[in-house]
CSV table of C-alpha atoms and ligand atoms in Angstrom, one decimal:
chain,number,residue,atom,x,y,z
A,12,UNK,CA,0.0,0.0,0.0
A,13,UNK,CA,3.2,2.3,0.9
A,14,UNK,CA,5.6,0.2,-0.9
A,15,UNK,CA,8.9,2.3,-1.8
A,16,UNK,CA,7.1,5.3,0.2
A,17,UNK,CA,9.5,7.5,1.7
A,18,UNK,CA,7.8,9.1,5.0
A,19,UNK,CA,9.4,11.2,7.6
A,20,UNK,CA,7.3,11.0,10.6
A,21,UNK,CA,7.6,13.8,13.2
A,22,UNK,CA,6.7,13.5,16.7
A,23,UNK,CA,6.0,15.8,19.6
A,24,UNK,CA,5.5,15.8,22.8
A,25,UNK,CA,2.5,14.8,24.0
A,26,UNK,CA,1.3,11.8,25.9
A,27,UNK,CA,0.1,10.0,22.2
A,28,UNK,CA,3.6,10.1,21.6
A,29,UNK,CA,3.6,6.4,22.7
A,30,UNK,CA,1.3,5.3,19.6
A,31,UNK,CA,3.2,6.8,17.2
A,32,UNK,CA,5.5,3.8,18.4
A,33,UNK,CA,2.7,2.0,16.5
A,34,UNK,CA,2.4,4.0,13.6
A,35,UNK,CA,5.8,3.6,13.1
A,36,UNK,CA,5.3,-0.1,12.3
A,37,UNK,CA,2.2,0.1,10.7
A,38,UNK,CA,3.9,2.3,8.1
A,39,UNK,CA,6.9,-0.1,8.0
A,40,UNK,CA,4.5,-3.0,7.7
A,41,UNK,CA,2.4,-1.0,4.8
A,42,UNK,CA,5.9,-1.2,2.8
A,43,UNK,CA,7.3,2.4,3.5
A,44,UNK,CA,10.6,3.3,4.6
A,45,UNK,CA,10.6,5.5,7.9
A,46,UNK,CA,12.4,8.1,9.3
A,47,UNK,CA,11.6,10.4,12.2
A,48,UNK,CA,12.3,13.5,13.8
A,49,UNK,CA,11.1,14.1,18.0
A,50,UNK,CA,11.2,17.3,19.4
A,51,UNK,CA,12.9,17.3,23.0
A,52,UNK,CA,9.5,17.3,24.7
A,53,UNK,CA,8.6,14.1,22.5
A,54,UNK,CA,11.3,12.2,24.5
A,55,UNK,CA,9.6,12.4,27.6
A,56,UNK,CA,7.2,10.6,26.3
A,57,UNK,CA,8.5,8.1,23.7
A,58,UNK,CA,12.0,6.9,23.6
A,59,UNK,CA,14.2,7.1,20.9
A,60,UNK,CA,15.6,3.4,20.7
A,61,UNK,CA,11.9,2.6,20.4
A,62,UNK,CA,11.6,4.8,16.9
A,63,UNK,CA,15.3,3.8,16.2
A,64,UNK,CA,14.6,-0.3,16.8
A,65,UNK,CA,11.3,0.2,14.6
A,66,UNK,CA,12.6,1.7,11.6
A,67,UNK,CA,15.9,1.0,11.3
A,68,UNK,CA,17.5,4.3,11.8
A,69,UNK,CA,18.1,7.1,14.9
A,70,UNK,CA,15.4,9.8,15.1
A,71,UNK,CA,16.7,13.6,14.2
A,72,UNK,CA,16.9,15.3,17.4
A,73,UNK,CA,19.3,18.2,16.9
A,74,UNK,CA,20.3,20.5,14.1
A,75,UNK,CA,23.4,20.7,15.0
A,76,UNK,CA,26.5,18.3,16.3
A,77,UNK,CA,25.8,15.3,13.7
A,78,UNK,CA,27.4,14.7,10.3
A,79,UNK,CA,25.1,15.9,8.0
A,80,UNK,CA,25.2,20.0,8.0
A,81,UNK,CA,21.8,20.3,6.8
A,82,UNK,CA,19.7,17.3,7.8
A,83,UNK,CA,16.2,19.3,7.8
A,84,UNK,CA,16.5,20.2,4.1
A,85,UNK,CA,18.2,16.7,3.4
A,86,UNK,CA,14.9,14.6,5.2
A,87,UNK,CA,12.9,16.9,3.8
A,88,UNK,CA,14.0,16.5,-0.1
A,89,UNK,CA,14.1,13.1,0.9
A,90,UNK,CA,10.1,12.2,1.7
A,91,UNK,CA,7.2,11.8,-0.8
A,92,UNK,CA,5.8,12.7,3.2
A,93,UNK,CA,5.6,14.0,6.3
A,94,UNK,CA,3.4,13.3,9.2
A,95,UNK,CA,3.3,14.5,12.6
A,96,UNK,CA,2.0,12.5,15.5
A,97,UNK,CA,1.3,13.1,17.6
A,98,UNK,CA,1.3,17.6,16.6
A,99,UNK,CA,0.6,19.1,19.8
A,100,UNK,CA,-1.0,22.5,20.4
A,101,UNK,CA,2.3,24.2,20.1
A,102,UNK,CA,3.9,22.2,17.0
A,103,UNK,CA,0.6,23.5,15.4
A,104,UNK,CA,1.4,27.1,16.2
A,105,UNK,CA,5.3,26.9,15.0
A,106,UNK,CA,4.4,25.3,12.0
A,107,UNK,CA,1.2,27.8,11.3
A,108,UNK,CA,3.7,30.7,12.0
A,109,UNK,CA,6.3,29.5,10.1
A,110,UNK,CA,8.8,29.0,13.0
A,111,UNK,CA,12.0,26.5,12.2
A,112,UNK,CA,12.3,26.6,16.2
A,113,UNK,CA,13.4,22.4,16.3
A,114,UNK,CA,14.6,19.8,14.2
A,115,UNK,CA,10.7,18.7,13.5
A,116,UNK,CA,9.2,22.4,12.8
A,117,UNK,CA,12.4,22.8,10.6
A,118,UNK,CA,12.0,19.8,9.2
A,119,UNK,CA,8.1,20.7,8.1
A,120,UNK,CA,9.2,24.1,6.9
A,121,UNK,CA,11.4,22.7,4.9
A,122,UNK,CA,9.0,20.4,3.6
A,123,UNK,CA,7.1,23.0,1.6
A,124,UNK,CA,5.6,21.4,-1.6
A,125,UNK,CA,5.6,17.9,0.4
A,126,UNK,CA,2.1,16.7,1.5
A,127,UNK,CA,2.0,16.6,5.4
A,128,UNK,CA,-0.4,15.3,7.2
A,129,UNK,CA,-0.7,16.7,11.2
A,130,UNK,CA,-2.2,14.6,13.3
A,131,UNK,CA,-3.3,17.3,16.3
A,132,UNK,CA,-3.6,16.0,19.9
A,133,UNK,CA,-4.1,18.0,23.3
A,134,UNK,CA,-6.8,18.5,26.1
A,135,UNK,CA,-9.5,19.6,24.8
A,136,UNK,CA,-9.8,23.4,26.1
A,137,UNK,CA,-6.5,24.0,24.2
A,138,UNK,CA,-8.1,22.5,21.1
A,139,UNK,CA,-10.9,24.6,21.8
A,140,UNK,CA,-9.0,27.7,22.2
A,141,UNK,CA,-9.4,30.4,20.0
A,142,UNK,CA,-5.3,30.4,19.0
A,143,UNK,CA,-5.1,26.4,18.0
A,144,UNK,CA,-8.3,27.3,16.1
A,145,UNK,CA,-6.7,30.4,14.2
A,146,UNK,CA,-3.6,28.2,13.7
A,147,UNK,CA,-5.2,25.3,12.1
A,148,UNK,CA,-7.6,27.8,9.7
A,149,UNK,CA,-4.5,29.0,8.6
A,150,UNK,CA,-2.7,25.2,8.4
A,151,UNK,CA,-5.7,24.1,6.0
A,152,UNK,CA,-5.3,27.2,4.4
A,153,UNK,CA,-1.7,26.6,3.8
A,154,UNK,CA,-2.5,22.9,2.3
A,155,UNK,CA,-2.0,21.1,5.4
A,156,UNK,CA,-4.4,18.1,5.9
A,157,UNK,CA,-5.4,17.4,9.4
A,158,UNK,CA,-6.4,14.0,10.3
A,159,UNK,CA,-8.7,14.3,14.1
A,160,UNK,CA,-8.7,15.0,16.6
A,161,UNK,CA,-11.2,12.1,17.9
A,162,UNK,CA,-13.1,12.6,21.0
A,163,UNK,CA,-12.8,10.4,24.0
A,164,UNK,CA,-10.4,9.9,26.7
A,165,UNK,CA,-7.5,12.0,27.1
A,166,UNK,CA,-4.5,12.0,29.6
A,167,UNK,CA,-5.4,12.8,33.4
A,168,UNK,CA,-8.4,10.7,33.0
A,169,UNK,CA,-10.9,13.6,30.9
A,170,UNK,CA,-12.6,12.9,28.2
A,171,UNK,CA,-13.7,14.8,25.2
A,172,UNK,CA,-12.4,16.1,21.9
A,173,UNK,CA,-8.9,16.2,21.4
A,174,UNK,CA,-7.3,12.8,20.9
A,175,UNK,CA,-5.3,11.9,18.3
A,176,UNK,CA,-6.6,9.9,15.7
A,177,UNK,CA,-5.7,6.3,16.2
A,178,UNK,CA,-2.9,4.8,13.9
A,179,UNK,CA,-4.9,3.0,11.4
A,180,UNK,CA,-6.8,6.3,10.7
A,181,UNK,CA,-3.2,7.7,10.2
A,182,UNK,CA,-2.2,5.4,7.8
A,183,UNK,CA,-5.3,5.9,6.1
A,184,UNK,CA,-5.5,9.7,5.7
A,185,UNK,CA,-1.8,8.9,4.3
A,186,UNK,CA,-2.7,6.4,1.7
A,187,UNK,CA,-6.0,9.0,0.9
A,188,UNK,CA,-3.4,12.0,0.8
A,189,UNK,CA,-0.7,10.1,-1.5
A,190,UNK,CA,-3.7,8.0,-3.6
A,191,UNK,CA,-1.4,5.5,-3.1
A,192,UNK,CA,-4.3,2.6,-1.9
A,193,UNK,CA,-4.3,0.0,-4.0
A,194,UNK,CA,-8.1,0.4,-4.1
A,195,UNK,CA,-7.8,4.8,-4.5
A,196,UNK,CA,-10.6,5.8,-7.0
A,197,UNK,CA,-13.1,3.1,-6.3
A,198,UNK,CA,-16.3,3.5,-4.5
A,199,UNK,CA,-17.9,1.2,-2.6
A,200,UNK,CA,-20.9,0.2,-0.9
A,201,UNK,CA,-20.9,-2.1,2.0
A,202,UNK,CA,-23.7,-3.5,4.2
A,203,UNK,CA,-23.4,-4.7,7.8
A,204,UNK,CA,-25.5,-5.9,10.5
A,205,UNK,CA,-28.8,-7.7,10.8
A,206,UNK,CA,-32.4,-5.5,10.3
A,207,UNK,CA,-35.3,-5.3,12.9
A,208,UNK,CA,-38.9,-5.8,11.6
A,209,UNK,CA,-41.8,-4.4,14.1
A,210,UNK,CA,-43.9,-6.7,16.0
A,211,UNK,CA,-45.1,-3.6,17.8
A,212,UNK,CA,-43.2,-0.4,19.2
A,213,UNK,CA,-41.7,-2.6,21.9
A,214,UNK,CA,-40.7,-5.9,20.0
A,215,UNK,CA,-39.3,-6.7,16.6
A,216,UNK,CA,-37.8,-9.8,14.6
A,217,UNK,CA,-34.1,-9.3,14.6
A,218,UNK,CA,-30.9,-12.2,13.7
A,219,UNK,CA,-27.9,-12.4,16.0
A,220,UNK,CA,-25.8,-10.6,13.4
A,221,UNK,CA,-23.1,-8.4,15.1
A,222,UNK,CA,-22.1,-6.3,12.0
A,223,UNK,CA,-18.6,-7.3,12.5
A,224,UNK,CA,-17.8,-9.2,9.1
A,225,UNK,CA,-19.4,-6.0,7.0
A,226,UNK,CA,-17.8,-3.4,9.3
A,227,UNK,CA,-14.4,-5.1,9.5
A,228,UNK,CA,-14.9,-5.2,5.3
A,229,UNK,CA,-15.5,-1.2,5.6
A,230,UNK,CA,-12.7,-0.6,7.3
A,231,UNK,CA,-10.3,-2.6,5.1
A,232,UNK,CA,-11.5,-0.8,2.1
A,233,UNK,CA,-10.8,2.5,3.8
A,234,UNK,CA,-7.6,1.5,4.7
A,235,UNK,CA,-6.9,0.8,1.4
A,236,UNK,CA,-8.0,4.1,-0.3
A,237,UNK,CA,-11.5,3.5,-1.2
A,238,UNK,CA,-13.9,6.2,-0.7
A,239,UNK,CA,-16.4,3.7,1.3
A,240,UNK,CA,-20.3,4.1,2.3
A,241,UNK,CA,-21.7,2.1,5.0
A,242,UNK,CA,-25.1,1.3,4.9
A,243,UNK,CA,-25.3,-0.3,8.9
A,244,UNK,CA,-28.0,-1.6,11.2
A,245,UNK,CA,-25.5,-1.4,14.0
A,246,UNK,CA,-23.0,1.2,15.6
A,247,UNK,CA,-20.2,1.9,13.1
A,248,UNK,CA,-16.2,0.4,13.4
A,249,UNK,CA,-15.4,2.3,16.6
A,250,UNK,CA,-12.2,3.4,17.5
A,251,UNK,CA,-10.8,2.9,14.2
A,252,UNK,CA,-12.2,6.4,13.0
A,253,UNK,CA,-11.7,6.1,9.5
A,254,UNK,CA,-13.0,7.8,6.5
A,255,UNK,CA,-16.4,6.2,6.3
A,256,UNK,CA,-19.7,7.6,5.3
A,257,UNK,CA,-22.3,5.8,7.2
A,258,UNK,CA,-25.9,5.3,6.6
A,259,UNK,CA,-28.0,3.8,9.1
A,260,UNK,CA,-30.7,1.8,9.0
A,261,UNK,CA,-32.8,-0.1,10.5
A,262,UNK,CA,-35.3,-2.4,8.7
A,263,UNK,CA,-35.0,-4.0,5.3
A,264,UNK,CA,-37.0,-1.3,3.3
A,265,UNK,CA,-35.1,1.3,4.9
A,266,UNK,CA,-32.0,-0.8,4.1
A,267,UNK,CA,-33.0,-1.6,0.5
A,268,UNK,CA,-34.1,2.1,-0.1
A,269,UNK,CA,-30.2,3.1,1.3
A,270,UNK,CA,-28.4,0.7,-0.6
A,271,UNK,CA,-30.8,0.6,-4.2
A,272,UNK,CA,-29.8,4.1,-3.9
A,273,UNK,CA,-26.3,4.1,-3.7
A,274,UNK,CA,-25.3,1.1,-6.1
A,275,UNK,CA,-25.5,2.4,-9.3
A,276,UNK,CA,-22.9,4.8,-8.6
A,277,UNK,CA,-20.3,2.4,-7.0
A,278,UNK,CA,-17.6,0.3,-8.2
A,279,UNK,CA,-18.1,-2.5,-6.0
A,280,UNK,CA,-21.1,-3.5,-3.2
A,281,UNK,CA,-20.2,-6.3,-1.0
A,282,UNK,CA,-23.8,-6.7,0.9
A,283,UNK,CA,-23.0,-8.7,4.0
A,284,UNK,CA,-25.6,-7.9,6.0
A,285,UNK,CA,-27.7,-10.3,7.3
A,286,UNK,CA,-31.5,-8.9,6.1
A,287,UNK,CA,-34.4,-10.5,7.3
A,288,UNK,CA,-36.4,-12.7,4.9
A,289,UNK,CA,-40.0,-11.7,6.6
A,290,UNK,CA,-41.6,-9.0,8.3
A,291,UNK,CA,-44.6,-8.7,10.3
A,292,UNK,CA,-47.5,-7.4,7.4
A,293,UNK,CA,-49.4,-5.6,10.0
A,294,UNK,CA,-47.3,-4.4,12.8
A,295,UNK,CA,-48.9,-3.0,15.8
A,296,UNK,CA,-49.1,0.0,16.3
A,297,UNK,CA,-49.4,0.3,20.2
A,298,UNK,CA,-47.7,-2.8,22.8
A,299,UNK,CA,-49.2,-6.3,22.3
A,300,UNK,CA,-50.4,-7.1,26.0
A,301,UNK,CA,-50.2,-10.2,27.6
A,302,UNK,CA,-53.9,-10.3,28.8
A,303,UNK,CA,-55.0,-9.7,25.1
A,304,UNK,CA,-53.8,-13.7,24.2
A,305,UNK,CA,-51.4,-15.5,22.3
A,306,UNK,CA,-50.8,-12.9,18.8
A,307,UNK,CA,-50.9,-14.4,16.2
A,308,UNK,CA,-48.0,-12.9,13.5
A,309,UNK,CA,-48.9,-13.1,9.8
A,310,UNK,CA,-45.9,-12.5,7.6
A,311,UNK,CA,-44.6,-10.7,4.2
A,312,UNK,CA,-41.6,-11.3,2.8
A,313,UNK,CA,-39.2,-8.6,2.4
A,314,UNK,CA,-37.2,-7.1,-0.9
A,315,UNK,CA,-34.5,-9.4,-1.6
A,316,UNK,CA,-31.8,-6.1,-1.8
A,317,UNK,CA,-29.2,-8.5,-3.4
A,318,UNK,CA,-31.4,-9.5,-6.0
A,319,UNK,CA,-32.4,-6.1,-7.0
A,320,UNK,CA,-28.8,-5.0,-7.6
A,321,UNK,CA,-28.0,-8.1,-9.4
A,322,UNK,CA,-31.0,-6.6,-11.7
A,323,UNK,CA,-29.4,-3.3,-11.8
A,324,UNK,CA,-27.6,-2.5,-15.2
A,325,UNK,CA,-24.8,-1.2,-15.2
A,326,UNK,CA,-24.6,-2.7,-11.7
A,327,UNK,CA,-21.8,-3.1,-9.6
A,328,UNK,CA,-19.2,-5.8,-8.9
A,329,UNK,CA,-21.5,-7.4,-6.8
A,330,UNK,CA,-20.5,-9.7,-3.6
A,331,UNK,CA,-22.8,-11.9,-1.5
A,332,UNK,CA,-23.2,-13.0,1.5
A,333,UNK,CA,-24.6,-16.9,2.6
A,334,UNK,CA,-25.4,-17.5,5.9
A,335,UNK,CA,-25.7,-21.4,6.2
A,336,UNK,CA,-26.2,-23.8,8.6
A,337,UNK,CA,-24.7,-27.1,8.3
A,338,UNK,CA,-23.5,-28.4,5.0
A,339,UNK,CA,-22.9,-25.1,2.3
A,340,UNK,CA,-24.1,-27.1,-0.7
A,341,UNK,CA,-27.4,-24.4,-0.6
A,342,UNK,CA,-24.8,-21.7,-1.1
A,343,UNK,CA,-23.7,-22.8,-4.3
A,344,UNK,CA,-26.8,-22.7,-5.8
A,345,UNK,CA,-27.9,-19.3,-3.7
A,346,UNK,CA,-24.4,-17.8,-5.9
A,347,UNK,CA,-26.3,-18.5,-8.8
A,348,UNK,CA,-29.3,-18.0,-8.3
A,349,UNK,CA,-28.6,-14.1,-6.9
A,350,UNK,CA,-26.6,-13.5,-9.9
A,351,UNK,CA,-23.6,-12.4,-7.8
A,352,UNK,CA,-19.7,-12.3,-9.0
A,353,UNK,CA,-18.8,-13.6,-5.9
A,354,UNK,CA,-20.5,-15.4,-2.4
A,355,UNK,CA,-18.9,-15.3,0.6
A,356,UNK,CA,-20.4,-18.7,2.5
A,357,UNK,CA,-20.3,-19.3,6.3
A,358,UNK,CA,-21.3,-21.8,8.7
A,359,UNK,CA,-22.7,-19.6,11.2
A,360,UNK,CA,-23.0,-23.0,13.6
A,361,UNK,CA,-19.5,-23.6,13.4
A,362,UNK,CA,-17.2,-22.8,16.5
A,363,UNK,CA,-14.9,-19.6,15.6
A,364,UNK,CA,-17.2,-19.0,12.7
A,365,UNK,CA,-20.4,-16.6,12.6
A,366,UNK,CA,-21.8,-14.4,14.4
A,367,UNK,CA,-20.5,-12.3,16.9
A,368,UNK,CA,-17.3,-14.0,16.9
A,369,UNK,CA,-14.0,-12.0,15.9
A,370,UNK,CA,-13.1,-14.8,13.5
A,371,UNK,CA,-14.2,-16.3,10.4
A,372,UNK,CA,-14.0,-19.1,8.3
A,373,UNK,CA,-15.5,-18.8,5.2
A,374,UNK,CA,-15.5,-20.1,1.4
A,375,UNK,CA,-15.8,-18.6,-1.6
A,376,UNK,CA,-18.0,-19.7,-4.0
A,377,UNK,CA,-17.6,-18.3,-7.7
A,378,UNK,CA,-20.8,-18.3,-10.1
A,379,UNK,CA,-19.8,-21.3,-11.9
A,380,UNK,CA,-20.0,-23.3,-8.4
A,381,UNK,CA,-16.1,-23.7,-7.7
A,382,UNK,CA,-15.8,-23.6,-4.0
A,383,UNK,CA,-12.5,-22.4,-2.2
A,384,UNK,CA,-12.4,-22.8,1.3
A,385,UNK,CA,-10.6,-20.3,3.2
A,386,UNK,CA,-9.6,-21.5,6.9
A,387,UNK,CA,-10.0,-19.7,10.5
A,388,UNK,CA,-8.5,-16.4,10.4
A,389,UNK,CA,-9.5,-12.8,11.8
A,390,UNK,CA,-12.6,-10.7,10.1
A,391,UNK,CA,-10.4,-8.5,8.9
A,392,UNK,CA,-7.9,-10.8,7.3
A,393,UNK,CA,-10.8,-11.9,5.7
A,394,UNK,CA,-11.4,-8.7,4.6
A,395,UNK,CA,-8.5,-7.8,3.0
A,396,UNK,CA,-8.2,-11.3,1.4
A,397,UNK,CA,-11.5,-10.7,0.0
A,398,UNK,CA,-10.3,-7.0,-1.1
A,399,UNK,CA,-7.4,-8.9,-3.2
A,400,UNK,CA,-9.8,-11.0,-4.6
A,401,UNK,CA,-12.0,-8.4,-5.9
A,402,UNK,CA,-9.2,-6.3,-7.6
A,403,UNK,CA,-7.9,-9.2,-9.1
A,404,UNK,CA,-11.2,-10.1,-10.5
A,405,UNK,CA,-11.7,-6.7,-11.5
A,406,UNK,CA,-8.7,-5.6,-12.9
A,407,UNK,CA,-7.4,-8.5,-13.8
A,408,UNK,CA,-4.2,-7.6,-12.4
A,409,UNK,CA,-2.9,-10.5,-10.0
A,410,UNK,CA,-1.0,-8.4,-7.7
B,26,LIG,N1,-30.2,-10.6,1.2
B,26,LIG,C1,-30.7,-9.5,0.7
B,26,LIG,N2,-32.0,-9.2,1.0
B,26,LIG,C2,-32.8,-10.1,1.7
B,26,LIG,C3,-32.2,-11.3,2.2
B,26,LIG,C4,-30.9,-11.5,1.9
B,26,LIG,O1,-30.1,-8.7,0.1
B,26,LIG,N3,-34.1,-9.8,1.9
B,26,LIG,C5,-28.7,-10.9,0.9
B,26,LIG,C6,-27.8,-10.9,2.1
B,26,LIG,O2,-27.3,-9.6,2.4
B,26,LIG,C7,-26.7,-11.8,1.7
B,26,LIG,C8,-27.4,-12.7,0.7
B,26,LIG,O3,-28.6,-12.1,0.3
B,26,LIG,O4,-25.7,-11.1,0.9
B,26,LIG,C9,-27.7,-14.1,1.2
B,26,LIG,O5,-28.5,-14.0,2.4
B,26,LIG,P1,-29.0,-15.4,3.1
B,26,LIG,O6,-29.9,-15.0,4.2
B,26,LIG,O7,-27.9,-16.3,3.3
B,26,LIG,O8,-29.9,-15.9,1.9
B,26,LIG,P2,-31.4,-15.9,1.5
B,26,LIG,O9,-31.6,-15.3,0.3
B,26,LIG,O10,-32.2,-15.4,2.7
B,26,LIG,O11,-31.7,-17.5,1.3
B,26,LIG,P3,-32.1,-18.6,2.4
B,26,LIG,O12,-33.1,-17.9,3.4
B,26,LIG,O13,-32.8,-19.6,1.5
B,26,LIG,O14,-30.9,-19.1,3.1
């Protein structure tokens, strides 16, 4: 996703210091080469074996006393990009006032015609404050992108905006800001989550879907460059923060209506959702009450969403869920008889496997009925893996 990328990666001193420790090897393990600059306050925090152990080479420190006469301009000539993370309040104001005061604002001034991303973090009343606010107009202004803050839980134990954006957000505003993703330009449409049909205000008919599989597919696209809507019956990927444009929903009509909406102008939708088949044809409109009897529950069936993008022309690559239980010999035919380029089969009875779990094993079934079974592994490795799959089919490109 980075390969061959050269990024300089600045960090001050604040307490997030310690996950740029992470974003460090997240960039390393994306394929890009590393090198960092701390400010003195940064060291407090993080140390510099860490960064040094990570990427393979000492962190800039000083200006002065090494080798190399100039090293801001040199690391600066060198990058196709800089980051800072964590940029606290006062990085921010150097580099919005043009101050070379330490190796890192040096470094960033002498950056200029280099995409840098600043990844701002502090307590929130100095975010707030009318100077950081001044300073990051003028940053955006001056063509900087600014990735967070997030709000939640900050150093000291308060909470609130102000925290830096977590690592794999990083990486992904990076991979946005370079179009570097192997998946920049495409748009997609995912689906997560199980729907809720009404019984009556209080009760509805609902699956034990968790959203995790179609959530932990968002997030890989993101990751990856994709601009990346998420039409979701559940809460979003937390923490992760990435660029995501969710839709929420909560029945299958309202699901349908989001998603029939959406598909004609995407690249690829990967509807894993898990969408009920019927609905209640006459739900209540007030609480059924337990003196009133046994209800009886007459049913409809719902639009088969799937279906109707299959029927969409020009339609999108189009990938399918199969939630099965037992053998996956159904599935097979389900693949052909949605019209889908790809299904993505699961026994959700299996241990490890299904709903709610944090793993999956899956196979994948191609419209002419060859099945590949893919063993246990993480949602989101079967995310990506399914991401590789799709390009290749797509573009034909087996890389
Ligand atoms: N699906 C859909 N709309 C529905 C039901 C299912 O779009 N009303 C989609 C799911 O998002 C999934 C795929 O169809 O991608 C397969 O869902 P599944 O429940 O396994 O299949 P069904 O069509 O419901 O078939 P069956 O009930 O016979 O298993």
């Amino acid at each position: 996703m980075l390969t061959g990328r050269r990024i300089v990666l600045g960090v001050s001193g604040g307490v997030a210091a310690y996950k740029a420790a992470y974003l460090a090897r997240r960039l390393v393990e994306g394929g890009a080469e590393v090198r960092t600059v701390m400010t003195a306050a940064a060291t407090e925090f993080l140390g510099t074996q860490t960064l040094a152990a990570i990427t393979g080479s000492a962190p800039l420190l000083d200006l002065f006393g090494g080798d190399d006469p100039s090293p801001h301009t040199n690391l600066a000539r060198w990058a196709d990009a800089v980051v800072v993370a964590p940029a606290t309040a006062a990085t921010l104001a150097r580099i919005a006032a043009g101050m070379s005061e330490d190796a890192l604002s040096t470094t960033v001034l002498a950056a200029w015609g280099t995409p840098v991303l600043l990844a701002p973090a502090m307590h929130t009343e100095m975010w707030d404050h009318p100077a950081t606010q001044r300073n990051v107009a003028t940053l955006e202004a001056d063509g900087y992108t600014l990735v967070g803050p997030e709000s939640g839980a900050l150093a000291g134990g308060d909470e609130g905006p102000g925290r830096m954006a977590e690592p794999e957000a990083i990486v992904a505003a990076l991979v946005r800001m370079l179009g570097s993703g192997d998946l920049a330009g495409w748009r997609v449409l995912v689906s997560s989550g199980g729907t809720r049909e009404a019984i009556d205000p209080v009760r509805y008919i609902g699956n034990r879907s968790s959203g995790k599989m179609g959530n932990a597919i968002a997030v890989a696209a993101a990751a990856r460059g994709a601009a990346v809507t998420l039409v979701t019956s559940v809460p979003p990927p937390a923490g992760e923060r990435l660029p995501i444009d969710v839709v929420s929903v909560e029945t299958a009509q309202q699901m349908a209506q989001a998603v029939w909406s959406r598909a004609g102008d995407s690249h690829v939708a990967v509807l894993a959702a898990a969408v009920a088949d019927f609905r209640p044809r006459d739900p209540a409109g007030t609480k059924l009450r337990r003196t009133d009897g046994t209800p009886a529950i007459d049913l409809e069936p719902t639009p088969d969403i799937l279906q109707g993008v299959a029927a969409m022309s020009p339609r999108p690559f189009l990938v399918g869920f199969a939630a099965e239980t037992g053998s996956l010999d159904e599935a097979v035919a389900k693949a052909q008889r949605k019209g889908v380029d790809l299904l993505v089969a699961n026994d959700v009875a299996k241990e490890g496997s299904g709903f709610g779990t944090e793993t999956n094993e899956v196979s994948l079934i191609m419209p002419d009925g060859t099945t590949e079974p893919w063993g246990l592994m993480s949602k989101r490795e079967v995310a990506d893996r399914l991401w590789d799959r799709i390009r290749k089919m797509r573009t034909g490109d087996p890389h």
